[in-house]
PDB file of C-alpha atoms in Angstrom:
ATOM      1  CA  MET A   1       5.618 113.336 -70.267  1.00 71.00           C
ATOM      2  CA  LEU A   2       4.960 111.393 -67.099  1.00 81.00           C
ATOM      3  CA  HIS A   3       5.502 107.783 -66.034  1.00 89.00           C
ATOM      4  CA  ASP A   4       4.972 105.200 -68.832  1.00 86.00           C
ATOM      5  CA  ARG A   5       3.294 107.519 -71.333  1.00 89.00           C
ATOM      6  CA  VAL A   6       4.308 107.834 -74.984  1.00 92.00           C
ATOM      7  CA  LEU A   7       3.287 110.794 -77.166  1.00 92.00           C
ATOM      8  CA  VAL A   8       3.079 109.909 -80.867  1.00 92.00           C
ATOM      9  CA  ARG A   9       2.250 111.670 -84.127  1.00 91.00           C
ATOM     10  CA  GLN A  10       0.069 109.638 -86.452  1.00 83.00           C
ATOM     11  CA  ASP A  11       1.223 108.819 -89.955  1.00 72.00           C
ATOM     12  CA  ALA A  12      -0.682 110.259 -92.915  1.00 62.00           C
ATOM     13  CA  ALA A  13      -4.440 110.244 -92.574  1.00 56.00           C
ATOM     14  CA  GLU A  14      -6.261 107.130 -93.658  1.00 58.00           C
ATOM     15  CA  GLY A  15      -7.689 107.522 -97.107  1.00 60.00           C
ATOM     16  CA  GLU A  16      -7.937 105.577-100.283  1.00 61.00           C
ATOM     17  CA  ARG A  17      -5.321 102.881-100.634  1.00 67.00           C
ATOM     18  CA  ARG A  18      -4.392 100.149-103.090  1.00 69.00           C
ATOM     19  CA  SER A  19      -4.250  96.425-102.495  1.00 66.00           C
ATOM     20  CA  GLY A  20      -1.207  94.369-103.433  1.00 73.00           C
ATOM     21  CA  GLY A  21      -2.939  93.546-106.739  1.00 79.00           C
ATOM     22  CA  GLY A  22      -3.576  97.209-107.553  1.00 77.00           C
ATOM     23  CA  ILE A  23      -7.277  97.343-106.633  1.00 77.00           C
ATOM     24  CA  LEU A  24      -8.354 100.738-105.280  1.00 77.00           C
ATOM     25  CA  ILE A  25      -9.922 100.452-101.802  1.00 71.00           C
ATOM     26  CA  PRO A  26     -12.026 103.520-100.902  1.00 72.00           C
ATOM     27  CA  ALA A  27     -11.619 105.217 -97.531  1.00 65.00           C
ATOM     28  CA  THR A  28     -15.221 104.365 -96.661  1.00 68.00           C
ATOM     29  CA  ALA A  29     -14.672 100.585 -96.983  1.00 64.00           C
ATOM     30  CA  GLN A  30     -14.973  98.765 -93.689  1.00 61.00           C
ATOM     31  CA  VAL A  31     -12.041  96.583 -92.791  1.00 60.00           C
ATOM     32  CA  GLY A  32     -11.366  94.423 -89.766  1.00 60.00           C
ATOM     33  CA  LYS A  33      -9.433  95.621 -86.787  1.00 71.00           C
ATOM     34  CA  ARG A  34      -6.384  97.380 -88.186  1.00 76.00           C
ATOM     35  CA  LEU A  35      -3.298  98.607 -86.327  1.00 83.00           C
ATOM     36  CA  ALA A  36      -1.653 101.919 -87.214  1.00 83.00           C
ATOM     37  CA  TRP A  37       1.918 103.252 -87.357  1.00 87.00           C
ATOM     38  CA  ALA A  38       3.032 106.480 -85.682  1.00 90.00           C
ATOM     39  CA  GLU A  39       6.249 108.332 -84.844  1.00 91.00           C
ATOM     40  CA  VAL A  40       7.258 108.775 -81.194  1.00 92.00           C
ATOM     41  CA  VAL A  41       7.576 112.447 -80.252  1.00 94.00           C
ATOM     42  CA  ALA A  42       8.182 112.233 -76.481  1.00 93.00           C
ATOM     43  CA  VAL A  43       8.375 109.582 -73.757  1.00 92.00           C
ATOM     44  CA  GLY A  44       7.922 109.526 -69.982  1.00 91.00           C
ATOM     45  CA  GLN A  45      10.766 108.768 -67.565  1.00 91.00           C
ATOM     46  CA  ASN A  46       9.655 105.139 -67.008  1.00 89.00           C
ATOM     47  CA  VAL A  47       9.509 104.177 -70.707  1.00 88.00           C
ATOM     48  CA  ARG A  48      12.245 101.637 -71.508  1.00 87.00           C
ATOM     49  CA  SER A  49      11.706 100.243 -75.007  1.00 85.00           C
ATOM     50  CA  VAL A  50      11.153 103.302 -77.222  1.00 89.00           C
ATOM     51  CA  GLU A  51      12.837 106.625 -77.846  1.00 89.00           C
ATOM     52  CA  PRO A  52      11.793 109.756 -79.742  1.00 91.00           C
ATOM     53  CA  ARG A  53      11.833 109.289 -83.553  1.00 90.00           C
ATOM     54  CA  ASP A  54      11.094 105.533 -83.305  1.00 89.00           C
ATOM     55  CA  ARG A  55       8.081 104.225 -85.233  1.00 90.00           C
ATOM     56  CA  VAL A  56       5.552 102.246 -83.237  1.00 90.00           C
ATOM     57  CA  LEU A  57       2.553 100.082 -84.071  1.00 89.00           C
ATOM     58  CA  TYR A  58      -0.565 100.615 -81.936  1.00 89.00           C
ATOM     59  CA  ASP A  59      -4.312  99.979 -81.893  1.00 87.00           C
ATOM     60  CA  PRO A  60      -6.116 103.189 -82.936  1.00 82.00           C
ATOM     61  CA  GLU A  61      -9.138 102.214 -80.822  1.00 80.00           C
ATOM     62  CA  GLU A  62      -7.074 102.317 -77.591  1.00 78.00           C
ATOM     63  CA  ARG A  63      -5.850 105.885 -77.636  1.00 77.00           C
ATOM     64  CA  ALA A  64      -6.301 109.325 -76.163  1.00 85.00           C
ATOM     65  CA  GLU A  65      -6.082 112.204 -78.618  1.00 87.00           C
ATOM     66  CA  VAL A  66      -4.599 115.541 -77.601  1.00 87.00           C
ATOM     67  CA  GLU A  67      -3.867 118.746 -79.503  1.00 87.00           C
ATOM     68  CA  VAL A  68      -0.718 120.731 -78.696  1.00 87.00           C
ATOM     69  CA  ARG A  69      -0.323 124.122 -80.399  1.00 89.00           C
ATOM     70  CA  GLY A  70      -2.771 123.073 -83.084  1.00 87.00           C
ATOM     71  CA  VAL A  71      -1.007 119.786 -83.901  1.00 87.00           C
ATOM     72  CA  PRO A  72      -2.911 116.539 -83.167  1.00 89.00           C
ATOM     73  CA  TYR A  73      -1.087 113.825 -81.199  1.00 91.00           C
ATOM     74  CA  VAL A  74      -2.007 110.499 -79.622  1.00 91.00           C
ATOM     75  CA  LEU A  75      -1.154 109.673 -76.006  1.00 92.00           C
ATOM     76  CA  LEU A  76      -0.518 105.991 -75.224  1.00 91.00           C
ATOM     77  CA  ARG A  77       0.836 103.820 -72.439  1.00 90.00           C
ATOM     78  CA  GLU A  78       4.004 101.900 -73.283  1.00 89.00           C
ATOM     79  CA  ARG A  79       2.157  98.608 -72.721  1.00 88.00           C
ATOM     80  CA  ASP A  80      -0.332  99.542 -75.503  1.00 87.00           C
ATOM     81  CA  LEU A  81       2.409  99.437 -78.157  1.00 90.00           C
ATOM     82  CA  HIS A  82       2.458  96.316 -80.326  1.00 87.00           C
ATOM     83  CA  ALA A  83       5.785  96.795 -82.153  1.00 87.00           C
ATOM     84  CA  VAL A  84       8.763  99.150 -82.396  1.00 87.00           C
ATOM     85  CA  ALA A  85      10.700  99.885 -85.592  1.00 83.00           C
ATOM     86  CA  ALA A  86      13.888 101.882 -85.056  1.00 76.00           C
ATOM     87  CA  GLU A  87      17.101 102.456 -86.986  1.00 74.00           C
ATOM     88  CA  ARG A  88      19.130 102.277 -83.751  1.00 70.00           C
ATOM     89  CA  ILE A  89      17.992  98.657 -83.347  1.00 61.00           C
ATOM     90  CA  GLU A  90      18.895  97.753 -86.948  1.00 58.00           C
ATOM     91  CA  ILE A  91      22.448  99.087 -86.540  1.00 55.00           C
ATOM     92  CA  SER A  92      23.281  96.506 -83.868  1.00 54.00           C
ATOM     93  CA  GLY A  93      23.397  93.825 -86.587  1.00 57.00           C
ATOM     94  CA  GLU A  94      21.758  91.179 -84.418  1.00 58.00           C
ATOM     95  CA  ALA A  95      18.126  92.265 -84.603  1.00 56.00           C
ATOM     96  CA  THR A  96      15.662  92.833 -87.394  1.00 53.00           C
ATOM     97  CA  GLY A  97      14.757  96.296 -86.132  1.00 52.00           C
ATOM     98  CA  LEU A  98      11.156  95.276 -85.548  1.00 54.00           C
ATOM     99  CA  TYR A  99      10.091  93.985 -82.161  1.00 52.00           C
ATOM    100  CA  LEU A 100       6.724  92.213 -81.981  1.00 49.00           C
TER     101      LEU A 100
END
């Protein structure tokens, strides 16, 4: 990875989901702009706030998809990340583990 790039693996594919009240929402339903979670696989040398195995929140519309050895990944700039969730942050005791 080069510069400020972050390579992530998307969470499970979007499909049917349930609302908090138990209503089934089909995969074809249109929803407003929705952010997605992914797991960091690799980072460039200038990335400061995330490490491999962290979970990050990003906008699926601002991404570049790439396939490596048949596995689909998403390539992002560090500045395109909206939040970081990491166990290493939670261990410190001072933070919530989620940076927004």
